[in-house]
XYZ file of C-alpha atoms in Angstrom:
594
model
C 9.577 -38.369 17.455
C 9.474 -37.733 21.585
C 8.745 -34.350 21.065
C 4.788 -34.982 19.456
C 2.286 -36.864 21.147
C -0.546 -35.335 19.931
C -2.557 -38.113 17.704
C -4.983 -37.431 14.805
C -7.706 -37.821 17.560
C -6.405 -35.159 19.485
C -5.872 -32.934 16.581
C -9.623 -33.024 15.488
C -10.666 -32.400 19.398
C -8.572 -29.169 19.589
C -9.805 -28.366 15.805
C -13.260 -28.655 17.348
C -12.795 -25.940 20.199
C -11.600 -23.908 18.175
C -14.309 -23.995 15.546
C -16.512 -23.762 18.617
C -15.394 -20.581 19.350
C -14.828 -19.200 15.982
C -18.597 -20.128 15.215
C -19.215 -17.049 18.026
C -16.981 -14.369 16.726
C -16.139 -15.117 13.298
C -18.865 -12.026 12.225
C -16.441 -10.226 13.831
C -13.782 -10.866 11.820
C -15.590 -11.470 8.419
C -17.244 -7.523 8.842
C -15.570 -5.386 6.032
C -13.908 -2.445 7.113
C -15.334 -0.629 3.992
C -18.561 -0.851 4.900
C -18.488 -0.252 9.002
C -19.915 3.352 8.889
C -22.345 2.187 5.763
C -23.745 -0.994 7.606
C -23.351 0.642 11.205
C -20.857 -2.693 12.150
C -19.793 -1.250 15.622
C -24.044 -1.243 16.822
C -24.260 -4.402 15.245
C -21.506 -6.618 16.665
C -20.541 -4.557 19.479
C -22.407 -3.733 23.107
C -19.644 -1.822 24.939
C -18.048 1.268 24.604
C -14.382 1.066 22.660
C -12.640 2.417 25.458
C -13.698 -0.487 27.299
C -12.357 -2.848 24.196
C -9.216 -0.817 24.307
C -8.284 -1.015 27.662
C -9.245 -4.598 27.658
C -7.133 -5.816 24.477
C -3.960 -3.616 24.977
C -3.966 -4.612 29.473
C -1.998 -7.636 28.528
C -3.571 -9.192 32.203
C -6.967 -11.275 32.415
C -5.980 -13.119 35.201
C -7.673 -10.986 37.747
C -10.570 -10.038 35.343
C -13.703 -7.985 36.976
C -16.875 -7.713 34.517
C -17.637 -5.032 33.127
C -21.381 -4.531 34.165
C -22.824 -5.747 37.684
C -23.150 -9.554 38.078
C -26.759 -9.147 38.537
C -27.200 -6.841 34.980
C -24.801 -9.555 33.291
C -26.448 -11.708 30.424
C -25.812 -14.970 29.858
C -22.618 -15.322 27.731
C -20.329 -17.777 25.684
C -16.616 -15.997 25.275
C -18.127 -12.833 25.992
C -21.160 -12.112 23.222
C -24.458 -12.644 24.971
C -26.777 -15.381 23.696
C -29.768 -13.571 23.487
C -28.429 -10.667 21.039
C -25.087 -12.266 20.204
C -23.526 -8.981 20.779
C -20.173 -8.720 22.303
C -20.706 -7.737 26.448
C -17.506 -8.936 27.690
C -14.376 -7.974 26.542
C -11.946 -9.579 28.979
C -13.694 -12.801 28.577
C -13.415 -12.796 24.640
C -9.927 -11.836 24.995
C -8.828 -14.666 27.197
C -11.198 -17.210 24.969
C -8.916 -15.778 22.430
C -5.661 -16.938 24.035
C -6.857 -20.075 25.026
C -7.770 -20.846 21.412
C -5.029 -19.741 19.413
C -1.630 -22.051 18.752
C 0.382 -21.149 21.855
C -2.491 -21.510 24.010
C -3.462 -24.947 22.814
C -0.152 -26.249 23.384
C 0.425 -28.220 20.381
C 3.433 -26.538 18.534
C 6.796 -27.896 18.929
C 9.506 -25.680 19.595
C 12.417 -25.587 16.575
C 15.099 -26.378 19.190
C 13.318 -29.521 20.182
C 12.862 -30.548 16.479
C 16.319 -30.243 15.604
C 17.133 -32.069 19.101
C 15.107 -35.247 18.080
C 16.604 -35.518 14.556
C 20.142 -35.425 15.896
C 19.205 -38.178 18.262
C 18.095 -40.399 15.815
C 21.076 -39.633 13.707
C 23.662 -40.097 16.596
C 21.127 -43.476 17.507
C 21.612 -44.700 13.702
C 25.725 -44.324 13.856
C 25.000 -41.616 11.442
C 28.200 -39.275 11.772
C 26.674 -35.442 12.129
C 27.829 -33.542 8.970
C 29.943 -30.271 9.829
C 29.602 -27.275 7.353
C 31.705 -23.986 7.131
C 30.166 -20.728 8.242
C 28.468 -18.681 5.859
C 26.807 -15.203 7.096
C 23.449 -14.543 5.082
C 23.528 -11.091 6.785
C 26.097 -9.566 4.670
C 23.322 -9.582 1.581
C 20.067 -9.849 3.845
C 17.877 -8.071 5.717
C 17.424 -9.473 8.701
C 14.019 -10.533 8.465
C 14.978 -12.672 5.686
C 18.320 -13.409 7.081
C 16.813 -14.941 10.352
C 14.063 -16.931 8.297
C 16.664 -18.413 5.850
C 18.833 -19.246 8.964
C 16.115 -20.983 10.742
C 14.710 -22.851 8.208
C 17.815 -24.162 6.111
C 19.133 -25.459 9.118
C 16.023 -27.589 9.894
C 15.608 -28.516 6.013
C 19.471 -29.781 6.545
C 18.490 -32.219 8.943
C 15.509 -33.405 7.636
C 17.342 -34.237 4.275
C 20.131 -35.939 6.411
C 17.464 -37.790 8.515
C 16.026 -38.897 5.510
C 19.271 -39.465 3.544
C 18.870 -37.504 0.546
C 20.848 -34.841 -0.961
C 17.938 -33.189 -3.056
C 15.950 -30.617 -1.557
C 12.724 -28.946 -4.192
C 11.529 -25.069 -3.101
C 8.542 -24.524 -4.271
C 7.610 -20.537 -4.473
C 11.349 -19.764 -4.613
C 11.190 -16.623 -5.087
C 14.337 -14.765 -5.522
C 15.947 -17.841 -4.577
C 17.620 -17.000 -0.575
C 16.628 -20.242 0.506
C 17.540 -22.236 -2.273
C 21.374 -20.750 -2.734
C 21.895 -20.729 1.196
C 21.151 -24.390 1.174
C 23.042 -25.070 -1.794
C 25.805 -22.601 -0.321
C 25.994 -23.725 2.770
C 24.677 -27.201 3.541
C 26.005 -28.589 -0.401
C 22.479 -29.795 -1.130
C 21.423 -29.952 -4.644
C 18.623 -27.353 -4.973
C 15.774 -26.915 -7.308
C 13.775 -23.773 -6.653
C 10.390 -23.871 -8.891
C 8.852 -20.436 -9.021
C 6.567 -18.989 -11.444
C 7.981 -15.840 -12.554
C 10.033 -16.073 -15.065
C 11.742 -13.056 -13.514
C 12.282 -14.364 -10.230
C 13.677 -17.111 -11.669
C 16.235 -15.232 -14.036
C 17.129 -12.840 -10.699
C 17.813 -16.215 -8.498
C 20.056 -17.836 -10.728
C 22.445 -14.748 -11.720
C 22.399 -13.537 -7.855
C 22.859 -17.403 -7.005
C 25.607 -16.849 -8.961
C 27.118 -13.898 -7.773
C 26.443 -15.101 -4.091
C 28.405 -18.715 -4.749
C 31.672 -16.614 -6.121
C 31.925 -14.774 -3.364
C 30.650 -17.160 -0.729
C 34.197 -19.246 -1.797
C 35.850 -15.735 -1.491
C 34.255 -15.312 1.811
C 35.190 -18.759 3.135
C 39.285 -18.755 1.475
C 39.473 -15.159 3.495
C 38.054 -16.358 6.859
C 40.442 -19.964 6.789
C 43.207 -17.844 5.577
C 43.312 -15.663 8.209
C 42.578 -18.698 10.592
C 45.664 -20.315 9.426
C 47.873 -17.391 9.503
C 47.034 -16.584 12.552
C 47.296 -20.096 14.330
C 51.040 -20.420 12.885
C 52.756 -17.177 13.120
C 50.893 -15.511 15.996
C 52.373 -16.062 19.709
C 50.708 -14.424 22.449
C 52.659 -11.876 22.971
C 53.047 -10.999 19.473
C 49.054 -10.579 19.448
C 48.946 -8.216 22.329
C 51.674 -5.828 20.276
C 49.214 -6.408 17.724
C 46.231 -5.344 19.529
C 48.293 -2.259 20.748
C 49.535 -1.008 17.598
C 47.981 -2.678 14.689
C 49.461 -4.955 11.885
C 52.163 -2.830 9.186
C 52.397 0.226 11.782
C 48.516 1.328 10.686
C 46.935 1.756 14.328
C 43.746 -0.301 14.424
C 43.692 -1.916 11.214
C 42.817 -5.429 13.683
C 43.054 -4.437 17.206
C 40.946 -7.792 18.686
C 37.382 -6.901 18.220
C 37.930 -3.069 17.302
C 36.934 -1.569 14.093
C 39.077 -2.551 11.378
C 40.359 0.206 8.673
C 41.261 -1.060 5.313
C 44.221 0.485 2.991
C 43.570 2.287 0.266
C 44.183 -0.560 -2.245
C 41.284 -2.588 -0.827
C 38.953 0.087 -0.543
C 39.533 0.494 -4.563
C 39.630 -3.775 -4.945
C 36.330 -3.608 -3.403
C 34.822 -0.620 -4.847
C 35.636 -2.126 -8.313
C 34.468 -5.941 -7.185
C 30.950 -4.610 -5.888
C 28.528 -5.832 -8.217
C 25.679 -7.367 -6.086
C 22.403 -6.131 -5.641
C 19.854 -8.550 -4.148
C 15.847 -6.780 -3.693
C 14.461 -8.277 -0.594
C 11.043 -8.889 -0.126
C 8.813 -7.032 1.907
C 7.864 -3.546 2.097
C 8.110 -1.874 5.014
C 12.202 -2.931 5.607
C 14.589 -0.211 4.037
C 17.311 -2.519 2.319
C 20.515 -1.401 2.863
C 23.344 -1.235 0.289
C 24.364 -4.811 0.698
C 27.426 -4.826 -2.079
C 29.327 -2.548 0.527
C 28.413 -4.433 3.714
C 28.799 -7.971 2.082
C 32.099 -6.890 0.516
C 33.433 -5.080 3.674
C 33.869 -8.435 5.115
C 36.875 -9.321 2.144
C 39.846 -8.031 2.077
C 42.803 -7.466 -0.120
C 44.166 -11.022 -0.043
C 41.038 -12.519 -0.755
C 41.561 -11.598 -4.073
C 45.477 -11.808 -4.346
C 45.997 -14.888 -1.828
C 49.750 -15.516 -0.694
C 51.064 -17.669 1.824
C 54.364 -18.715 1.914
C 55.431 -22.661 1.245
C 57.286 -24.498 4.270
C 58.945 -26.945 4.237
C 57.661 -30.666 5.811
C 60.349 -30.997 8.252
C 59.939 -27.648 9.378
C 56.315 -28.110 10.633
C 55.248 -28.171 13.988
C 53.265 -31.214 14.831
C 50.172 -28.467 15.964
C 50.799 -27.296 11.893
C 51.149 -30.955 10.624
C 47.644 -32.004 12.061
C 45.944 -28.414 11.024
C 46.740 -29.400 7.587
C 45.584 -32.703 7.977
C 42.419 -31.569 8.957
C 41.990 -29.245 6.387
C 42.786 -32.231 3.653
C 39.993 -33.729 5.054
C 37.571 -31.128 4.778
C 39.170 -30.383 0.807
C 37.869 -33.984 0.380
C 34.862 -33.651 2.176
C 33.608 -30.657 -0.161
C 35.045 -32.528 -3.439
C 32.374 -35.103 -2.504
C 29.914 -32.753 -1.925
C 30.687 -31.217 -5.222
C 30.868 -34.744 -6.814
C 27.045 -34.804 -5.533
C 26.339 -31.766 -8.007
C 25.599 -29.415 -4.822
C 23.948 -26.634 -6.634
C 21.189 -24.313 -6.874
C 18.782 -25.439 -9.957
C 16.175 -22.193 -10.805
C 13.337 -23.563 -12.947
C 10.191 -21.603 -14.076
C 6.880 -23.306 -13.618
C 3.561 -22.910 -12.211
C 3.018 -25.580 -9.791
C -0.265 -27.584 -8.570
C -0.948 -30.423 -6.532
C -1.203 -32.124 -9.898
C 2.162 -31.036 -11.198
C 4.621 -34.119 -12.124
C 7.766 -33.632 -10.642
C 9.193 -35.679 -12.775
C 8.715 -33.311 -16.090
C 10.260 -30.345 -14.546
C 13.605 -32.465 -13.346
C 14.678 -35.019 -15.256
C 17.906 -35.893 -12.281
C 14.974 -36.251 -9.819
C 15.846 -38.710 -6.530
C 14.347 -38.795 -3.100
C 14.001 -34.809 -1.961
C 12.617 -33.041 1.035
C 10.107 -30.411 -0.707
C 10.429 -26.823 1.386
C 8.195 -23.763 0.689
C 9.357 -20.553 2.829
C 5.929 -18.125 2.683
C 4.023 -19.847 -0.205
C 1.369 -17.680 -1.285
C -2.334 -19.033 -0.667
C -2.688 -22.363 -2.645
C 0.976 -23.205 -2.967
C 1.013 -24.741 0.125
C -1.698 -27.111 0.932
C -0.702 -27.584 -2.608
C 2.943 -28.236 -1.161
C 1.505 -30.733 1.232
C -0.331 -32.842 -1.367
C 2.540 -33.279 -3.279
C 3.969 -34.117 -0.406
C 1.500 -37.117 0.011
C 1.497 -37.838 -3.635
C 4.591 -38.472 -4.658
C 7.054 -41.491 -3.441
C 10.010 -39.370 -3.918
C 9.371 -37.127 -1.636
C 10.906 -38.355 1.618
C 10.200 -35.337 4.013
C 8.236 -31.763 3.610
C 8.756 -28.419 5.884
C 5.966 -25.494 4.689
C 5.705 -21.640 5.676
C 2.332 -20.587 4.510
C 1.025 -16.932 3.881
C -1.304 -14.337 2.417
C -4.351 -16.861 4.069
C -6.704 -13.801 1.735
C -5.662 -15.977 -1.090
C -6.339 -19.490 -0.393
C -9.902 -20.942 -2.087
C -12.392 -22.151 0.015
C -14.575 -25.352 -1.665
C -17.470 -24.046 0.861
C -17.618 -20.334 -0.160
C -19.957 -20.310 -2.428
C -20.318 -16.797 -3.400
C -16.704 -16.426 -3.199
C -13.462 -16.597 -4.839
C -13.793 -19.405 -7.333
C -11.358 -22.674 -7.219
C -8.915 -22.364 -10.202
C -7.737 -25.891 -9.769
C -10.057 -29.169 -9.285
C -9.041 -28.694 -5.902
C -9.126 -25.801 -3.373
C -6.718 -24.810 -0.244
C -9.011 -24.763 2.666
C -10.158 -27.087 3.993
C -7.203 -29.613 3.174
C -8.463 -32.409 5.890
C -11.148 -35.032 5.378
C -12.113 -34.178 8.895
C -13.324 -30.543 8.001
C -14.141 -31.120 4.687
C -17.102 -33.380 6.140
C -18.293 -30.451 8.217
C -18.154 -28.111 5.147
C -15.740 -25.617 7.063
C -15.740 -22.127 5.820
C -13.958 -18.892 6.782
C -14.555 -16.298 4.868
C -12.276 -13.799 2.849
C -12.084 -11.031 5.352
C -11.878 -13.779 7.928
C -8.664 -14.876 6.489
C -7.783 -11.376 5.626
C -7.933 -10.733 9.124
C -5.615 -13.967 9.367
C -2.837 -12.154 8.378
C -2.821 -9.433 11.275
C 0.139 -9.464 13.316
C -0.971 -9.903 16.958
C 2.447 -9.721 18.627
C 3.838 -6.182 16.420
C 0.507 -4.687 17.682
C 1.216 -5.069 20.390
C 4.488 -3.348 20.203
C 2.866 -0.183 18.546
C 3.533 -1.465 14.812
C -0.337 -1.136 14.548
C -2.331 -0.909 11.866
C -2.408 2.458 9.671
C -5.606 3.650 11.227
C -6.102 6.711 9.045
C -5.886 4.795 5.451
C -8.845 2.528 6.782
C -11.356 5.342 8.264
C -11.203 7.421 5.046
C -12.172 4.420 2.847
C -14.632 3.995 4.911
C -16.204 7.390 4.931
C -16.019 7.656 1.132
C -18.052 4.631 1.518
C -20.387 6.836 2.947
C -20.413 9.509 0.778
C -20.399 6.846 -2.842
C -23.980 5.655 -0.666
C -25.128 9.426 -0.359
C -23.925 10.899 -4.053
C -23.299 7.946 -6.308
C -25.842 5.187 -7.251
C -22.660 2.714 -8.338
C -21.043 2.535 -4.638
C -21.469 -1.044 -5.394
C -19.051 -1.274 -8.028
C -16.673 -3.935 -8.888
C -13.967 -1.070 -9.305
C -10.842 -0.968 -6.752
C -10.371 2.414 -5.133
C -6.719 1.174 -5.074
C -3.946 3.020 -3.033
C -4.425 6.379 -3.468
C -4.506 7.580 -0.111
C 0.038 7.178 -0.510
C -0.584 10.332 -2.603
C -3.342 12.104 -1.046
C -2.201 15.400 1.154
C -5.905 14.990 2.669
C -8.966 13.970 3.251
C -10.644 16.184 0.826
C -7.473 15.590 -1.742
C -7.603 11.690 -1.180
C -11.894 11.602 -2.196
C -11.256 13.190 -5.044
C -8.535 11.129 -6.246
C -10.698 7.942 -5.539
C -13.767 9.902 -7.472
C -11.295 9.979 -10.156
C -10.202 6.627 -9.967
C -13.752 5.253 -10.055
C -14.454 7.382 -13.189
C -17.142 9.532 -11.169
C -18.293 13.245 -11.372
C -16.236 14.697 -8.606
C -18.264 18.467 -9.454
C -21.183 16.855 -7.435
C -19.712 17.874 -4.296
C -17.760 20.882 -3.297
C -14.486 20.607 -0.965
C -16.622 21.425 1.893
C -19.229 19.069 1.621
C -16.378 16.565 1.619
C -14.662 17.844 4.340
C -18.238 17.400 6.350
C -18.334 14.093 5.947
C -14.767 13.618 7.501
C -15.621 15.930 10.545
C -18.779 14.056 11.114
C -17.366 10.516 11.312
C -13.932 11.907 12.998
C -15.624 11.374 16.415
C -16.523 7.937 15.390
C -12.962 6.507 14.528
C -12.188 5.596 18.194
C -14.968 2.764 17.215
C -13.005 1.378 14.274
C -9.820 1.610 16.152
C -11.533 -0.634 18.698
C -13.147 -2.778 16.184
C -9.881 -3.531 14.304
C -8.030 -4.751 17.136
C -10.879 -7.158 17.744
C -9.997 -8.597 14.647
C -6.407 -8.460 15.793
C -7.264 -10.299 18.523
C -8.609 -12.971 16.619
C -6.088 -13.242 13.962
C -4.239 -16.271 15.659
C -7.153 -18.455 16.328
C -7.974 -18.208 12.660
C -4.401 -18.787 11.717
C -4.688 -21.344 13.984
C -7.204 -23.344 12.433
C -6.080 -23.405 9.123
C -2.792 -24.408 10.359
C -4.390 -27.357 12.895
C -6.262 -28.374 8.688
C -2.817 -28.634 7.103
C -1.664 -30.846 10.250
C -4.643 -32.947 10.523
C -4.576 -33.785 6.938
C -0.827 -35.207 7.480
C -2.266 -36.912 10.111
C -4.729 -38.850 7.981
C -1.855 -40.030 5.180
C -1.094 -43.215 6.322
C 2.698 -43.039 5.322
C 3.229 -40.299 7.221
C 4.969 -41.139 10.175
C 5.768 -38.297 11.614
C 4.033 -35.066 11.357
C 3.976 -31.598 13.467
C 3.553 -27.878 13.760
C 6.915 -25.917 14.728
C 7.606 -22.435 15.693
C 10.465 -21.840 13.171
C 10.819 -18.131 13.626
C 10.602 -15.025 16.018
C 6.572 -13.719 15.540
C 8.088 -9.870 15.649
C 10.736 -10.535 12.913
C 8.908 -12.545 10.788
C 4.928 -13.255 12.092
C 4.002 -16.496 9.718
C 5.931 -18.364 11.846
C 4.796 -21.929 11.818
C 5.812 -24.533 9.629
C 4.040 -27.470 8.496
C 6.501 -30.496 8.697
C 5.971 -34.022 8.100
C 8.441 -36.809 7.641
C 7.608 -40.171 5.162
C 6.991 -43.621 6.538
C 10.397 -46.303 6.135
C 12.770 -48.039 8.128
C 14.720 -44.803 8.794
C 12.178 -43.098 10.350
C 9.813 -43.743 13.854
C 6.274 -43.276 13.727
C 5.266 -40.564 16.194
């Protein structure tokens, strides 16, 4: 590829800076938020004031940095935490160590566009004729969070699988199967999306099914009204038509203007509406996506007419139109021929799993995994390496709080022989380890904090402060019971304790609503230090994302018959921040080694 340079040497030197400076202020982000009034975690870590770390995290500049105590009172200091107390002394410089150390700063993703550039060069290179595909919107059933990442990603799955020459494509952690039917949908790959839940998998295939009936719908409609309009429309007949609107009905299409169906439609669709996709992700209000996806159809997608004309009477512009649509007819028989569908299967998958058990019509496949949940992806990746019939991989990891660590000993335990971090030789030799709140803190989103999307603040300082008060009143504060989310329901501070008290099966009589309501007014002055404190851990979130990313790239880097192997920016941080994907490309005659 001419896009990547960067060789497993290179890899493990930027791997090393950055586990240089995560050796510094990884206590930072390993401190539990549960216990920072209990343990007294701002004193401890922290040797400024959190106005300072406020105005230094949120001024966006450290070009022109000035310290923040006289040269002549500063300590000695490596990325701002002095070496004598290992406290942090110097905001601006731990900020700016923190850009420099994350992804962006270190210069080694590649950017989609250039991806996508370099496989279409090597196609066009290899007389390999670039497939053309009919348009089909994912926003009419959607969010757009999930509409962009489905977007983004099938089209760079597309290419690898043409690259590669295969029509088989295997999601792993499909979910509720967007991925897998907009590939199927749209690109005529034969899809097999392998998810756990038995439920997913049941949702995927009847919306899958719902989605490929309409899709056709969708497509008919849009080259109907192509046609009709390239044969019977002259130019001046389209300006009458933007004027007054088709059948006398003012607007109905009026160029890019709202268009107002009749009355029959509005019942055809009313009556044809039986969609109803659930999106992923909680804070996105899904909108009622029969109505928008079905607004798109009209009438005489479901009652087709077009009159028959004679041969002779064709123009020769009409004569080649249908020629070319012939050719696309035969184009999508082949692709049906091919058995271009979506496949749900239930299964829990391991690096272990055979492939061949769950798919008996198994050929050479690019593996995906859009957001696989902790293990499922270095999983992913070891399959990857694993098995010959998997020609190319593209992973989206997640929810970095749920990956094992084989060096966390008094941690979450590895349910499989093997665990997700680290995936490399190279760290595995150094006995890496993060840390669960470390990873927790992983999952931040740096660039919507920035926009004022922060982090719910409130929720956070009165678990800590019951903290507190379970130290003071209760001899089990220690216990392996969840407080869980009860501060959704709580109307306050005093309301939400007492639900937890509850919750945690302790005598809430032990302290009256004002003794409660002491603790909150006594620690309210105090929350400007946890505000500051978090977003230090926001700060850090991408080096520590980072890291685990550079693992999953230096362990492609290691596989011998992996030619080709990179981390790409797939998606917009703000829409969707787990934005990297892990790609790597199989080592034959079709493909250059990088």
């Amino acid at each position: 590829m001419k896009s990547s340079s960067c060789s497993l040497t290179e890899i493990q030197q930027q791997i090393d800076e950055v586990t240089r400076f995560l050796s510094i202020t990884l206590n930072i982000a390993n401190a539990h938020t549960v216990e920072f009034y209990t343990h007294d975690v701002w004193k401890r870590f922290v040797a400024v004031s959190p106005e300072d770390v406020l105005l230094a995290v949120g001024s966006g500049n450290h070009q022109q940095r000035e310290p923040q105590h006289r040269r002549s009172e500063q300590p000695s200091t490596t990325f701002g935490f002095c070496n004598d107390t290992k406290r942090l002394v110097d905001t601006q410089e731990l900020v700016q160590a923190a850009e420099e150390h994350s992804l962006p700063g270190l210069g080694l993703c590649m950017s989609r566009e250039n991806l996508l550039q370099d496989l279409r060069d090597m196609r066009s290179e290899s007389g390999t004729p670039e497939e053309t595909v009919a348009a089909f919107e994912p926003d009419e059933f959607m969010t757009s969070k999930k509409s962009h990442e489905v977007q983004s990603m099938s089209e760079v799955v597309a290419c690898l699988a043409q690259h590669c020459g295969v029509n088989q494509v295997i999601d792993v952690g499909s979910g509720k199967g967007y991925l897998s039917s907009f590939l199927s949908l749209q690109y005529a790959l034969r899809v097999y999306g392998i998810d756990s839940s038995s439920t997913n998998t049941h949702g995927a295939q009847e919306r899958n099914r719902k989605l490929k009936k309409f899709s056709k719908a969708y497509q008919k409609h849009t080259k109907a009204a192509r046609t009709q309009a390239e044969a019977t429309h002259s130019p001046q007949e389209e300006l009458i038509e933007k004027k007054t609107g088709l059948n006398g009905d003012e607007d109905v299409f009026s160029g890019n203007g709202p268009r107002i169906r009749s009355q029959e439609e509005e019942r055809v669709l009313t009556s044809s509406s039986d969609i109803n996709p659930t999106v992923e992700g909680r804070s996105e209000q899904i909108p009622e996506t029969d109505e928008l996806f079905l607004s798109a159809l009209s009438v005489d997608v479901i009652q087709p007419a077009s009159p028959r004309v004679p041969p002779s009477q064709l123009s020769a512009e009409e004569r080649e139109r249908r020629k070319r649509e012939n050719l696309e007819r035969k184009a999508q028989s082949r692709a049906d021929s091919t058995g271009a569908v979506f496949s749900p299967l239930t299964s829990y998958v391991t690096a272990e799993t055979e492939l061949r058990d769950l798919i008996n019509e198994l050929e050479d496949a690019v593996m995906v995994g859009l957001h696989t949940c902790g293990d499922l992806a270095p999983s992913t990746l070891r399959m990857f390496v694993a098995k010959p019939e998997l020609a190319a991989v593209c992973s989206v990891g997640c929810c970095y709080h749920l990956l094992s660590e084989e060096f966390d000993h008094g941690g979450q335990k590895c349910l499989q022989s093997v665990c997700g971090f680290p995936l490399s030789q190279y760290l595995r030799d150094q006995s890496c380890f993060c840390g669960r709140n470390a990873r927790m803190s992983a999952c931040l989103a740096l660039e919507r904090v920035a926009l004022g999307q922060g982090i719910q603040m409130e929720s956070l300082f009165y678990r800590a402060v019951l903290h507190v008060i379970l130290r003071d009143h209760y001899s089990s504060y220690k216990s392996e019971k969840r407080v869980g989310n009860v501060y959704s329901k709580a109307k306050s501070f005093v309301d939400y304790v007492r639900r937890a008290l509850r919750r945690l099966e302790l005598d809430e009589s032990k302290l009256s609503d004002s003794d409660i309501q002491d603790y909150h007014n006594t620690y309210r002055v105090r929350m400007d230090e946890m505000h500051a404190f978090n977003m230090l851990k926001v700060t850090l979130a991408p080096c520590i994302e980072g890291l685990i990313l550079l693992d999953r790239l230096c362990y492609l880097k290691e596989q011998e018959d992996v030619s080709f192997s990179a981390l790409v920016q797939l998606f917009d941080p703000l829409l969707s921040p787990r934005c990297y994907a892990v790609i790597g490309l199989k080592n034959d005659g079709k493909r250059t080694t990088s």
